Structures are given as structure tokens and as C-alpha cells.
XYZ file of C-alpha atoms in Angstrom:
749
model
C 43.105 24.686 91.615
C 44.438 21.467 92.559
C 45.525 19.136 89.990
C 43.574 15.813 89.661
C 46.780 13.090 89.479
C 44.387 10.524 89.122
C 43.163 11.092 85.760
C 46.807 10.366 84.364
C 46.338 6.602 84.895
C 44.917 5.998 82.055
C 47.240 4.885 79.887
C 50.265 5.138 82.280
C 52.060 1.768 83.885
C 54.546 3.927 85.910
C 54.359 4.407 89.572
C 53.060 7.931 90.741
C 53.262 9.687 94.148
C 51.280 12.964 94.835
C 48.885 12.472 97.787
C 49.334 13.589 101.267
C 49.133 9.856 102.461
C 52.361 8.548 104.543
C 53.788 6.630 101.806
C 53.704 9.099 99.162
C 54.592 11.694 101.459
C 57.753 10.138 102.006
C 58.729 9.446 98.636
C 58.471 13.166 97.800
C 59.838 14.501 100.699
C 62.706 12.380 99.773
C 62.994 13.435 95.917
C 62.888 17.346 97.626
C 66.849 17.433 97.386
C 69.652 16.659 95.561
C 73.129 16.783 95.990
C 72.895 21.048 96.038
C 71.914 23.302 99.015
C 68.433 23.583 97.510
C 65.292 21.936 98.866
C 61.482 21.793 97.533
C 58.598 19.770 97.981
C 57.433 18.334 94.469
C 54.082 18.526 93.298
C 54.492 14.675 92.433
C 57.148 12.001 91.714
C 56.426 10.272 88.849
C 58.596 6.979 88.249
C 57.986 5.839 84.317
C 58.559 2.145 83.056
C 58.922 3.220 79.397
C 58.925 6.207 76.891
C 54.893 5.721 76.167
C 54.728 6.650 80.213
C 56.901 9.939 79.733
C 55.087 10.554 76.725
C 51.479 10.495 79.204
C 52.994 12.660 81.506
C 53.869 15.112 79.032
C 50.597 15.305 77.427
C 49.402 15.875 81.278
C 51.603 18.103 81.747
C 50.688 20.417 78.568
C 47.453 20.026 79.976
C 47.830 21.141 83.476
C 50.846 23.329 82.974
C 52.963 21.910 85.208
C 56.861 21.262 84.772
C 58.709 17.844 84.758
C 62.227 17.712 85.813
C 64.299 14.579 84.141
C 65.967 12.855 87.162
C 68.702 9.749 86.887
C 70.755 9.360 90.238
C 70.011 12.909 91.609
C 73.458 14.012 92.197
C 73.534 17.449 90.855
C 75.108 19.780 92.811
C 73.070 23.291 91.354
C 69.677 22.211 92.028
C 68.996 20.748 88.615
C 66.759 18.457 90.111
C 64.792 20.176 92.698
C 61.608 21.538 91.567
C 58.200 22.566 92.800
C 56.682 20.422 89.497
C 56.497 16.481 88.665
C 60.173 15.093 89.121
C 60.344 12.177 86.365
C 62.436 9.522 87.721
C 64.105 7.209 84.638
C 66.714 5.741 86.983
C 64.522 2.590 88.334
C 62.821 0.814 84.666
C 64.165 2.722 81.968
C 68.040 0.843 82.409
C 68.290 -1.336 79.189
C 71.256 -1.077 76.680
C 69.454 -1.632 73.810
C 72.077 -2.375 71.246
C 75.463 -2.534 70.464
C 77.788 -2.558 67.421
C 81.549 -3.602 68.175
C 82.550 -2.816 64.981
C 81.831 0.626 64.628
C 81.792 1.217 68.645
C 78.899 2.817 69.468
C 75.993 1.337 72.044
C 72.489 2.694 72.409
C 71.088 2.830 75.983
C 68.486 4.026 78.080
C 69.103 7.164 79.474
C 68.908 5.255 83.576
C 71.641 3.127 82.695
C 74.757 3.249 85.206
C 78.038 4.708 83.671
C 80.053 2.269 85.777
C 77.583 -0.748 85.048
C 77.839 -0.147 81.124
C 81.091 -0.656 81.498
C 81.612 -3.951 83.191
C 79.243 -5.030 81.008
C 81.404 -3.666 77.947
C 85.139 -5.143 79.356
C 84.252 -8.522 77.890
C 84.540 -7.046 74.148
C 87.111 -4.447 74.928
C 85.250 -1.171 74.718
C 83.918 1.363 77.108
C 82.257 4.571 77.172
C 85.086 6.639 78.177
C 83.839 9.886 80.428
C 84.204 9.370 83.950
C 82.794 11.090 86.625
C 83.773 11.200 90.210
C 80.213 9.483 91.061
C 80.739 6.910 88.138
C 79.403 4.602 89.945
C 75.735 5.419 90.275
C 75.845 8.464 87.822
C 73.441 7.356 85.093
C 74.253 8.268 81.190
C 70.979 10.567 81.060
C 72.505 12.768 83.861
C 75.915 13.034 82.265
C 74.146 13.908 78.824
C 72.316 16.642 81.014
C 75.269 18.145 82.786
C 78.239 16.928 79.716
C 79.621 15.512 82.652
C 83.871 14.974 82.102
C 85.456 13.497 85.086
C 88.908 12.375 85.841
C 90.485 11.325 82.467
C 89.035 14.393 80.276
C 92.441 15.196 79.257
C 92.631 12.518 77.010
C 88.700 11.433 76.866
C 86.771 14.620 76.697
C 83.715 15.096 77.624
C 79.689 13.688 77.312
C 79.261 15.897 74.280
C 81.868 14.508 72.178
C 81.315 10.925 72.940
C 77.708 11.209 71.790
C 76.260 10.002 68.522
C 72.374 10.758 69.096
C 69.844 11.103 71.265
C 66.157 10.067 70.830
C 63.837 12.426 72.478
C 60.527 13.317 73.348
C 59.363 17.274 72.380
C 57.368 19.653 74.263
C 54.419 18.157 71.675
C 54.768 14.610 72.649
C 56.409 13.871 69.272
C 59.783 11.390 69.217
C 62.803 13.067 67.671
C 66.104 11.887 67.319
C 68.904 14.527 67.221
C 71.958 13.734 65.750
C 74.793 15.141 63.078
C 72.875 16.531 59.901
C 74.646 17.995 56.463
C 73.089 22.111 55.882
C 71.042 20.497 53.467
C 69.310 17.901 55.045
C 68.589 20.267 57.963
C 67.661 23.054 55.107
C 65.028 20.525 53.672
C 63.319 20.295 57.551
C 63.135 23.816 57.890
C 61.103 24.026 54.702
C 58.915 21.145 55.279
C 55.573 20.837 57.086
C 55.232 22.846 60.489
C 55.773 20.134 63.125
C 57.990 20.809 66.228
C 60.724 19.264 64.977
C 61.079 21.922 61.605
C 60.387 24.492 63.742
C 63.257 24.151 65.821
C 65.685 23.292 62.948
C 64.432 26.597 61.321
C 64.658 28.737 64.738
C 67.981 27.308 65.316
C 69.753 27.891 62.231
C 68.301 31.677 61.603
C 69.428 32.241 65.256
C 73.241 30.750 64.857
C 73.230 31.387 61.078
C 72.673 34.910 62.180
C 76.411 36.836 61.535
C 75.774 39.286 64.893
C 75.104 36.416 66.536
C 78.090 34.454 65.566
C 80.372 37.283 66.118
C 78.736 37.966 69.841
C 79.100 34.153 70.476
C 82.569 34.522 69.554
C 83.188 37.362 71.701
C 81.424 36.429 75.044
C 81.870 32.660 75.225
C 84.668 30.997 77.239
C 87.939 31.269 75.503
C 88.877 28.600 73.240
C 91.626 26.984 75.519
C 89.167 26.443 78.363
C 88.421 23.007 77.634
C 85.796 22.421 80.463
C 82.979 24.864 78.972
C 78.982 24.111 80.326
C 77.512 27.472 81.407
C 74.224 27.955 79.383
C 73.775 26.098 75.889
C 76.321 25.149 73.883
C 75.771 27.800 70.968
C 79.665 27.771 70.651
C 80.011 24.306 69.258
C 76.544 24.912 66.889
C 78.456 28.155 65.536
C 81.616 26.054 64.699
C 79.302 22.920 63.406
C 77.631 25.601 60.368
C 81.218 26.896 59.465
C 81.986 23.061 58.582
C 78.541 22.716 56.662
C 76.686 20.272 59.409
C 74.611 20.764 62.160
C 74.150 18.270 65.704
C 71.617 19.211 67.642
C 72.626 16.338 70.334
C 75.422 19.119 70.972
C 72.578 21.442 72.378
C 70.888 18.556 74.384
C 73.843 17.641 75.991
C 74.403 19.906 78.715
C 70.682 21.203 78.467
C 70.424 20.098 82.045
C 66.874 18.797 81.209
C 65.556 22.351 80.143
C 64.859 21.171 76.154
C 63.208 18.005 75.603
C 63.552 14.162 77.360
C 65.800 11.943 76.400
C 64.759 8.379 76.057
C 67.803 6.718 74.695
C 71.156 8.022 73.345
C 73.630 6.325 71.167
C 77.326 6.499 72.540
C 80.955 6.547 70.919
C 82.991 3.738 72.505
C 86.821 3.596 73.019
C 89.051 0.468 73.160
C 89.923 -0.124 76.753
C 93.339 1.813 77.548
C 96.557 -0.437 77.656
C 96.445 -2.552 81.294
C 99.655 -1.396 82.538
C 98.511 2.076 84.624
C 100.363 3.930 86.825
C 100.658 7.036 89.038
C 103.064 9.660 90.376
C 101.704 11.162 93.517
C 104.051 14.451 93.729
C 103.880 15.948 96.705
C 103.859 19.773 97.805
C 104.064 22.589 100.501
C 101.837 24.676 98.808
C 99.139 24.847 96.460
C 100.548 27.315 94.231
C 103.696 25.014 94.047
C 101.595 22.680 92.799
C 99.663 24.441 90.113
C 102.953 26.088 88.729
C 103.952 22.073 88.998
C 100.632 21.362 87.022
C 102.095 23.354 83.965
C 105.087 21.153 83.451
C 102.670 18.242 84.094
C 99.792 18.992 81.611
C 102.794 18.521 78.972
C 103.693 15.361 79.874
C 101.208 13.351 78.242
C 99.224 11.857 81.322
C 95.927 10.626 81.425
C 95.058 12.818 84.594
C 96.567 15.944 86.878
C 94.209 15.805 90.037
C 94.878 17.559 92.855
C 93.829 16.645 96.356
C 94.704 19.067 98.997
C 95.401 18.996 102.765
C 91.811 19.701 104.746
C 90.400 16.484 102.396
C 93.879 14.171 103.618
C 93.254 14.976 106.740
C 89.364 14.666 106.872
C 90.340 11.001 105.155
C 91.416 10.331 108.792
C 88.302 10.034 110.102
C 86.451 7.280 107.426
C 87.173 4.027 108.217
C 87.940 3.224 103.949
C 89.737 6.369 103.052
C 91.858 6.490 105.816
C 93.759 3.086 104.564
C 93.851 4.876 100.954
C 96.362 7.239 102.736
C 98.560 4.650 102.799
C 101.053 6.553 99.990
C 101.339 9.801 101.954
C 104.713 10.905 103.092
C 105.140 13.440 105.371
C 102.240 16.215 105.595
C 102.017 17.803 102.291
C 99.990 20.709 101.928
C 98.808 19.434 98.517
C 99.264 16.469 96.398
C 98.961 16.381 92.249
C 97.654 12.737 91.342
C 98.899 12.166 87.473
C 98.707 9.417 85.871
C 100.046 7.412 82.907
C 98.977 4.260 80.669
C 101.542 2.438 78.645
C 101.088 -1.275 77.238
C 104.779 -2.291 79.045
C 105.368 -2.192 82.270
C 109.034 -0.809 81.408
C 107.438 1.768 79.468
C 104.895 2.922 82.005
C 108.565 3.261 84.286
C 110.068 5.413 82.144
C 107.081 7.689 81.561
C 106.706 7.945 85.501
C 110.509 8.563 86.217
C 110.500 11.139 83.365
C 108.297 13.297 85.232
C 109.895 13.151 88.563
C 113.175 14.062 86.929
C 111.621 17.068 85.169
C 109.943 18.749 88.277
C 113.029 18.278 90.437
C 115.141 19.723 87.589
C 112.137 23.080 88.100
C 112.325 22.392 92.437
C 108.963 21.642 92.608
C 107.342 18.910 94.858
C 109.081 16.911 98.049
C 108.033 13.376 97.294
C 107.138 11.297 94.010
C 106.028 7.763 95.376
C 104.888 6.078 92.176
C 101.752 3.565 92.595
C 100.763 0.794 90.010
C 98.030 -1.700 89.702
C 95.548 -1.819 92.572
C 96.875 0.955 94.230
C 96.285 3.569 91.665
C 92.231 2.794 91.955
C 92.689 3.114 95.874
C 94.322 6.589 95.538
C 91.459 7.559 92.643
C 89.044 6.112 95.552
C 90.463 8.708 98.012
C 90.075 11.637 95.102
C 86.538 10.822 94.410
C 85.239 11.208 98.360
C 86.237 14.275 98.137
C 83.015 16.008 98.225
C 82.153 13.657 101.010
C 84.908 13.492 103.580
C 84.452 17.785 103.450
C 81.348 16.871 105.415
C 83.164 15.649 108.138
C 84.261 18.964 108.981
C 82.661 19.737 112.727
C 80.380 23.098 112.847
C 77.624 24.644 111.045
C 80.238 26.448 108.507
C 80.456 23.948 106.046
C 82.118 23.244 102.151
C 79.198 24.691 99.847
C 78.720 23.667 96.113
C 78.954 27.407 95.310
C 82.248 28.022 92.822
C 83.114 25.028 92.534
C 82.229 24.291 88.970
C 83.963 27.514 87.730
C 87.206 26.587 85.199
C 89.529 28.745 83.671
C 92.247 27.966 80.931
C 94.845 25.467 82.295
C 97.154 28.091 81.736
C 95.404 30.958 83.916
C 94.698 28.589 86.791
C 97.298 29.586 89.153
C 97.287 33.330 88.751
C 93.123 32.481 88.762
C 93.183 30.373 91.809
C 95.715 33.216 93.238
C 93.028 36.143 93.051
C 90.394 33.605 94.401
C 92.417 33.039 97.717
C 92.730 36.857 98.187
C 88.881 36.978 97.737
C 88.154 34.228 99.941
C 90.685 35.549 102.644
C 89.408 39.290 102.218
C 85.791 37.387 103.463
C 87.362 35.714 106.433
C 86.272 32.241 104.436
C 88.152 29.380 104.843
C 88.022 27.099 101.629
C 89.165 23.430 100.299
C 90.416 22.824 96.611
C 90.801 19.642 95.066
C 90.241 17.772 91.455
C 91.111 18.686 87.768
C 93.821 20.777 87.909
C 94.983 19.225 84.547
C 91.727 20.542 83.098
C 92.065 24.526 84.642
C 89.038 23.454 86.970
C 89.925 23.013 90.771
C 86.699 22.291 93.039
C 86.517 24.992 95.364
C 85.001 24.825 98.264
C 84.122 28.012 100.629
C 83.108 27.336 104.350
C 79.862 29.268 104.955
C 77.323 28.936 107.562
C 73.855 28.766 105.457
C 71.645 28.344 108.375
C 72.300 32.158 108.671
C 71.132 35.335 106.805
C 74.344 36.360 107.063
C 76.204 33.123 105.786
C 73.632 33.315 102.766
C 74.211 36.727 102.335
C 78.611 35.493 101.866
C 77.300 32.823 99.976
C 75.710 35.523 97.154
C 78.469 37.799 97.416
C 81.028 35.296 96.719
C 79.244 33.836 94.033
C 78.860 37.147 92.257
C 82.495 38.229 93.201
C 83.886 34.897 91.562
C 81.782 35.414 88.295
C 84.159 38.920 87.878
C 86.899 36.813 88.265
C 85.846 34.523 85.751
C 84.625 37.124 83.520
C 88.385 38.951 83.549
C 89.824 35.229 83.000
C 86.719 34.537 80.280
C 86.490 31.347 82.071
C 83.526 29.085 82.119
C 80.753 29.687 85.127
C 80.765 26.092 84.547
C 82.515 23.834 83.766
C 80.887 19.960 84.312
C 78.057 20.582 87.216
C 75.849 22.924 85.653
C 73.838 26.278 86.128
C 70.848 24.398 87.044
C 69.128 27.417 89.455
C 72.345 28.255 91.481
C 74.270 29.808 88.749
C 71.583 30.722 86.538
C 71.465 34.663 87.999
C 75.006 34.852 87.459
C 75.018 33.853 83.057
C 74.481 37.584 81.762
C 77.404 38.953 84.189
C 79.821 36.401 82.832
C 78.758 36.027 78.951
C 76.846 39.555 78.350
C 72.841 40.226 78.394
C 73.702 38.870 74.483
C 74.263 35.591 75.042
C 71.665 35.322 77.864
C 69.039 36.630 75.578
C 70.426 33.954 72.524
C 69.892 31.294 75.909
C 66.156 32.707 76.512
C 65.304 32.366 72.712
C 66.771 28.905 72.393
C 64.379 27.666 75.640
C 62.062 29.077 74.055
C 62.132 27.286 70.548
C 62.164 23.907 72.347
C 59.896 24.250 75.119
C 58.000 27.601 74.259
C 54.733 26.416 77.454
C 58.482 25.863 80.130
C 57.554 22.117 80.216
C 60.832 20.859 81.136
C 62.994 22.249 84.283
C 61.502 25.278 84.656
C 63.635 27.813 86.219
C 66.904 26.342 85.349
C 69.801 27.792 83.308
C 67.324 31.200 82.319
C 64.534 32.645 84.528
C 66.239 30.999 87.732
C 64.604 32.374 91.138
C 67.113 34.165 93.135
C 69.820 32.211 94.137
C 68.841 32.306 97.987
C 65.075 30.852 97.133
C 64.690 27.214 98.772
C 67.697 26.765 100.473
C 67.973 23.979 102.782
C 67.607 26.144 105.621
C 65.704 29.520 106.429
C 67.629 31.731 109.136
C 65.269 32.910 111.901
C 64.309 36.024 111.707
C 66.548 38.923 113.888
C 63.817 39.732 116.568
C 63.240 35.831 117.342
C 67.040 35.232 117.664
C 66.758 36.258 121.056
C 63.929 33.619 122.095
C 65.886 30.391 123.882
C 65.830 28.065 121.136
C 63.283 24.425 122.001
C 65.769 22.115 123.347
C 66.698 18.644 120.965
C 64.919 15.564 122.547
C 67.336 13.613 124.615
C 68.885 10.738 123.362
C 69.662 7.238 124.239
C 73.088 7.097 121.900
C 75.902 9.463 122.686
C 75.803 11.967 119.758
C 78.529 14.074 121.115
C 81.481 12.457 118.244
C 79.010 13.987 115.145
C 77.756 17.121 117.679
C 74.661 16.054 117.211
C 71.935 13.709 115.954
C 71.026 16.071 113.029
C 74.320 17.400 112.513
C 75.002 13.611 111.658
C 72.013 13.777 109.384
C 73.068 17.063 108.068
C 76.523 15.055 106.982
C 74.707 13.640 103.744
C 76.658 15.458 100.633
C 73.973 13.878 98.337
C 76.606 12.254 96.865
C 74.773 9.414 96.193
C 77.362 6.597 97.089
C 74.631 4.871 98.675
C 72.690 4.311 95.100
C 75.811 1.856 93.300
C 74.537 -1.368 92.429
C 75.761 -4.772 93.094
C 77.857 -5.192 90.307
C 79.662 -2.223 91.432
C 80.638 -4.358 94.851
C 80.416 -2.848 98.104
C 77.580 -3.292 101.170
C 75.997 -0.116 100.683
C 72.896 -0.076 100.383
C 71.543 -3.471 100.200
C 67.680 -2.295 100.322
C 68.391 -0.434 97.085
C 70.525 -2.711 95.071
C 67.472 -4.919 95.833
C 64.182 -2.202 95.001
C 66.146 0.744 93.206
C 64.314 3.098 94.553
C 65.440 6.463 95.622
C 63.426 5.720 99.270
C 65.526 3.168 99.955
C 68.372 5.038 100.207
C 70.874 5.998 102.816
C 70.995 9.205 101.458
C 66.703 9.470 101.434
C 66.763 8.315 105.044
C 69.265 11.146 106.176
C 67.405 13.437 104.216
C 63.867 12.677 105.763
C 65.026 12.216 109.173
C 67.127 15.918 108.742
C 64.047 17.449 107.632
C 62.373 15.960 110.501
C 64.242 17.240 113.072
C 64.687 20.739 111.423
C 61.268 21.200 112.710
C 60.593 19.152 115.394
C 63.188 18.900 117.693
C 60.900 18.356 121.100
C 58.734 16.060 119.456
C 60.713 12.984 118.585
C 58.696 10.320 117.360
C 55.400 11.244 118.901
C 53.562 12.935 116.349
C 52.041 12.456 113.366
C 54.748 13.480 111.114
C 56.888 11.074 112.350
C 55.119 8.181 109.676
C 56.905 9.144 107.191
C 60.503 8.572 109.188
C 59.385 5.368 109.947
C 58.418 4.928 106.845
C 61.726 5.868 105.143
C 63.623 3.745 107.817
C 61.409 0.811 107.134
C 63.963 -1.573 105.621
C 67.533 -0.393 106.860
C 68.991 -3.506 107.284
C 71.173 -2.369 110.148
C 74.409 -3.711 108.166
C 75.917 -0.720 108.818
C 77.703 -0.734 105.425
C 76.958 3.364 105.372
C 79.156 3.878 108.447
C 82.153 3.047 106.481
C 81.882 2.806 102.585
C 79.246 6.259 102.981
C 82.108 8.781 102.328
C 80.462 11.154 104.852
C 80.179 8.372 107.373
C 76.517 8.513 107.472
C 75.521 5.956 110.245
C 71.789 5.429 109.369
C 72.012 2.189 111.919
C 72.644 4.378 114.336
C 70.310 7.225 113.500
C 66.895 4.507 113.183
C 67.967 2.688 115.888
C 67.486 5.644 117.835
C 64.276 6.909 116.167
C 63.062 3.764 116.852
C 63.582 3.541 120.550
C 61.511 7.250 120.528
C 58.529 6.078 118.623
C 57.749 2.540 120.013
C 58.331 5.207 123.215
C 54.929 6.726 122.486
C 53.381 3.983 120.288
C 54.606 0.715 121.324
C 56.691 -2.067 120.172
C 54.796 -3.639 117.037
C 53.537 -7.384 117.711
C 55.806 -8.395 114.470
C 58.860 -6.858 116.144
C 58.143 -8.702 119.339
C 57.747 -11.547 117.862
C 60.891 -11.523 115.639
C 62.709 -10.510 119.111
C 61.272 -13.986 120.488
C 62.286 -16.018 117.644
C 63.956 -18.582 119.441
C 61.640 -19.008 121.882
C 59.209 -19.545 119.533
C 60.975 -21.966 117.038
C 62.143 -23.729 120.433
C 58.179 -24.887 120.894
C 57.298 -24.895 116.911
C 59.745 -28.131 116.978
C 57.487 -29.585 119.861
C 54.824 -29.793 117.090
C 57.122 -29.910 114.241
C 55.020 -32.110 111.556
C 51.925 -29.661 111.905
C 54.202 -26.452 111.933
C 55.730 -27.749 109.136
C 52.684 -28.604 106.721
C 51.517 -25.257 107.712
C 54.508 -23.574 106.332
C 54.234 -25.920 103.086
C 50.725 -24.908 102.704
C 50.495 -22.026 100.431
C 46.885 -20.628 101.617
C 47.852 -21.544 105.109
C 51.300 -19.873 104.677
C 50.107 -16.321 103.124
C 47.079 -16.223 106.055
C 49.436 -15.954 108.403
C 52.676 -14.310 107.310
C 49.696 -11.371 106.838
C 48.689 -11.519 110.479
C 52.009 -10.855 111.300
C 53.303 -8.589 109.311
C 55.776 -10.518 106.776
C 55.408 -10.756 102.734
C 52.662 -13.208 101.686
C 54.993 -15.108 99.482
C 57.921 -15.059 102.242
C 58.650 -19.101 103.313
C 58.675 -20.215 106.510
C 61.614 -22.129 107.635
C 61.179 -25.873 108.342
C 62.127 -27.174 112.088
C 63.390 -30.498 113.242
C 61.402 -32.491 115.725
C 64.436 -32.996 117.589
C 66.820 -30.190 118.831
C 70.741 -30.084 118.471
C 70.498 -30.272 122.390
C 67.855 -32.943 122.657
C 70.440 -34.975 120.251
C 73.770 -34.356 122.327
C 71.919 -35.040 125.389
C 71.383 -39.150 124.232
C 75.043 -39.308 123.132
C 78.143 -40.768 125.046
C 80.561 -38.509 125.481
C 83.948 -39.439 123.957
C 87.805 -39.093 125.282
C 88.937 -36.311 123.108
C 92.525 -36.231 122.842
C 93.678 -33.976 120.270
C 91.046 -32.137 118.967
C 87.740 -30.249 119.962
C 84.620 -30.046 117.854
C 82.482 -26.954 119.042
C 78.682 -27.271 117.604
C 76.368 -24.545 117.025
C 72.866 -25.043 117.022
C 70.749 -22.149 115.539
C 67.280 -21.620 115.878
C 66.498 -24.099 112.986
């Protein structure tokens, strides 16, 4: 029976999109995917304005047996926010910094606060929130808690869980609960109190973790202690360690739970002092990956703040991006890979000494061939190159593309050379190319195999690589997921890595918090098969002999991008287009104004991609084209995406091509013709300047005129002069210019 979402309106103040009208459908399509390989049309998209709205959504979901999916920036790589349920996006309205305590060094925020924006606000106070993901210019606190994000400097600043003091949540019964550290006596009092959901949670979790057998299997089957990045399943190992110290902190469990246990409405975060002002980097160049990993074992003992690997595939792809090509300035020759090793110090001399000491150690060990030292703003540019890794890989030609699959597997740093050696053998056995980059200093390289997910064979290879890698992770007692989470991608393989007993405990945790499956159902536990709801459904074998429909002939030349469809597919979903004006840059100005996912470069690429996949011949001429037109409507054609998007997804070019075909079938709108002839109109208006200006200054007349031509009613109209610049110039006497020439530029006003 269809769900009647109109009954939610009473008391709910946020936005809600649920039907098949053009606007609603456009938004639902935009939210049907994230930065993963998955795609599923949500039943509805809700954009709440406050915690009360979320409470209404929980009550509605409970009544109609729906699942709610908490979402912020939507940069999840394991499909955490792809669902058939109701997507609840808190990134637009729940963005307030609520309270700051400078003396105790903590801040309380809503989940939609952007990490870099928060730190820009904290900087004048000399404070910062430490965890730093590669997506920190758009990653939001709610998502960082959900995935227990780590980032570039986790060697010294750890992960989100260890920088979290408490979370304010709404539970499955709609009650508000604050989870933070409690001594065991207080927790015991809760379990012995009245039977509300919060007390039942404490009662059942204490029983689960306090069980001696469960403690033994947790100690035996979780990643070994030296694996610093661990975000697979639920953090029962942290709770077991807390009980041994006579306290319990369920915020540790909420961190990394991927929105499956409750709904976060506020978070209290630890802050640290800003790092020393002197920052420098040694960009160590290597002739082979194994040489780099051996050097990494020396580097991690050097006191550095980060050791990040970038391989030759990413370095080569950077040449295709105007912005990142400039960030290759420090490269010497053609390295197979580099390690970006960063140091902080209070003085220039101290920083120089740290860098030179490391270089001396590496030279003595015969590792590396070039060691440029970068300082100041140079380090930021180098880090921008490293952070662009995922997006840059999308510039590779062909249907075999880098996939998020085993990119988040982590081992102890001392095991990294052997694990990567085994992994390279595995990938070579399957004749699969790959790229590797990121967190060498923490034992986690983002390994991206190149797989063609448009074919059945490619999808089976996708599954096989994960299954075999899971065995390697078990061999090294590592973590199936380090910071990106299990989601729906790796959930099937938790039992293989951690054992069926641990997986059973995870299922019990889900039931304790969320017995009805209200929150992000099908992630971590009870996940669908990893091949369900992939973006591409390969054609049946019998259909492969038929000639596929030829795509619409384009006006622009898309041969450089391979095709118009391929250009849309280059979008990695990393969300660089969601940064705010605080971060700086151009992309994407319409999103900066509206803060709506629909107005991002990513949404435009995704909606157009889905349309082109379904309708290669009917391009712009059918009813479904209205959704594409809707999502492209606020594109300003600024071309910021051409340079700032790591994958160079040129929406301006795509938009112009689409609108050409759309207008060919539907005719050119009156408003478009009006704007196209604006100069002539203003010339005519100047003849009747007093009357025209009066029209513009009279609110009722102006609003009526704006509505007639398709402008916003409140938009002002430019005033015109009664005498044009050219008319003025014709009446002037020319002067004899001796040394200088003055140029007069006349515009429409």
C-alpha cells in the first residue's frame, strides 16, 4: 500500500519530496546515489529544519514501517546513504555552532556543520577540531561521526571517535538521549530504572559486553591492537576496554555506526590547540612501490605528523586537470610513487632539522632518489594534489574505472609491505590494473582496482576481488574497513573476516538499539548482496548480439571525453562542488547560495547520467527530459567545475548540449529570447526612460512584470538613462590626444 506522505505535514516544518512531479522526482534522482557504485531510488527525501522535525519523521517511519537514512554531504564510499527508504538530509538547515568552551576546549554543534568551516570559525581562538578527511572542505560532523573519520593526520590526531565527548540523539522510540562517558555505577542505575528505551539499551549492552565469553571472542577476532584504523562493524572492542576501566561511553559505539543505531542531532567535540605555525613536507621520490613501503617503516618513527603515498597513476592523471597540474611543481623526474611526509615545529630551524634528519636516514638506508622540501603554502598545494586522488582517477579512459571496493582495508603499519605485496599478486592474477594512494603511515592504502562494472564479468570480478582480499585481511588480522565504513559494500564479508560469533554480536547490537529497523536498514548487518543496486545493470547474454541504440549526435565534440555519457560518468561523487564560500573557490556558486544538493555539479552529472543511460536516442525530446532541465536550471555556466572538479566534469558544456536538443524539440522559451535580446530592449527602454524606471520602482508593477517574463518577483530591474553613452559622445567635440588614449566602454545600462 502506498505511503501517504501528505499526512506528515502536520507539525513538520522541513522540506519533503516524495511524488513523481518534476521537482520531486528530480530531487529523488539526485539523492539516489552518493560517492559509491550504488544507485537506488529513495521513497522520499526529507530535509528537516530541526530536531523536532526529525522526531516527526521517526514517528511517521515507525507507523508506516519505513527506514530513515541520516545524510550530510553524501560522500560515503560504501553506499551508506543509498536506500529505498527516506533520505533525511540535515546538511541544509542543521548547521549551527551552538556552544563553545574555550577554557575546557570543547564545542557543541549540529550535525550539518562542515569540518573546515568549523575550524575557520575556531581559528581566531587558537583552537581546532582535529580529524581531517580528504573531503574536509565539505565533510560534515554528522557524517564524520557516522564513519568514524580519520584523515591525513590521524597519526597524531587520531579519529573522530577519540575526539568525541558526547552525542545528543533521537532513539527509535523518538526519545532524546545524550550518550557520553558514565561510570559503571551510574550505568547500573540506569539498567535498574524504569523500562524506557535508553535504560534498556544500557541494560542489554552491559550484559552483552560484560559476558566473559563475548569478551574473549572480541579480543580474539577484532583487528590486532597495532591496527590503528578500525571501523568494521560496531566498536565492541572499545566498550570492552572501557568496562575494564570501570566506565562505559556509548558515544564510542555511535561513532562508526553509520547511522544505523539512532539519529544524531548534536555533538560535543574535543578541541586541540592549533599546531605549530611552521609546517614543512619532504616529498620523497621512489622508483618502486615496495621501496616506498620500506621507507615508510623508517618514516613512521621520525615524529612526523603524516606519511601519505601518491602513486604514478594519480601523478600522471593530474596532468589532465588544470588546477592539479600546477600542484605537481615539486616533482623530480618520473617517480613510481612518492611519500608526502609532513612535520610541524615552532621554529624554522627546528623544522629544517627534522626534514634533514629524515632525509639523512633515508639516504643511509638507500631509499628514495629525490627529497624536495616544501614549506608554507607549498605544503597546502601538495596536499591538494593528494586529496584530489579519487577524483583524478576518474580521468582514466575506458569503461574499466577505479572502484571503491578494497580501498578501506587496513593492517598494522609493520604488515603493510607484505600485505600490499600479497595484494599485488592477487590483482595481477586477475589481470587487473590498479592505483594505490593515501595513508601509508597508518597502514591503510586506498587501493583502487580498475573494473568494468557495466558487464556481468566485471561485476563478478568485483565480488571476487573483495572475497579474496577479505581472506588477506583475516590473514594479517587487519580491518575490513579503516575509515570509510562497511555500508552495503563490505557488510557481507564481516563474518568471513571477524567470524560468525562477532557478526552475531553486531546483529544483537542493532536489535538492542533499533528493533524495528528504522535507521539505515541494510547497512553493516543484514546487507543485501554486494551486487544488488549497482549503478549499472549489464545486458543479458542473449541481448549482447543485438546492435545497441546509437546515441544522439552532438553539436559539441565530446571525443576528448570519449562521449557525452562518459563525461557525466567521470563524477566520482566526492562532493568538491559542495564546499561553501568560507572554503573559497568558485565551484559551485548556485550550491553556495541555495545549499541544496539538487544544485551541485554532482547532482547535475548524476541526473544527466541516469537519463543518458536510459534514453540515448530520445535526447531532450521526451517527458523524462524535464527532470534534467530542472536540475540544470540554476547552472550559471561559470565553468568553475572545469577547473576545480578533480574529474573535470564540465557541466557548462553538458548543459549547453542538452539545452540545444531540448529547445530543438520544445522551442526556445520566451524568457530565454528576452535575455538573448537584452541589449536591444535596453536601447528601446532608454527612449522611454522615465516611464520604464517608474515601472521598475513600483513594487506591484515590477512583480507583475517579473512573473510574466519568468523572473523572481522580488528581483529588481536595472534603471536606464534617458541619454545613451553613444548619443552623449556624438555631441562632444573630439580632442587632439597627444600621449594617452581613453577607452569608454558602454553597457546596456
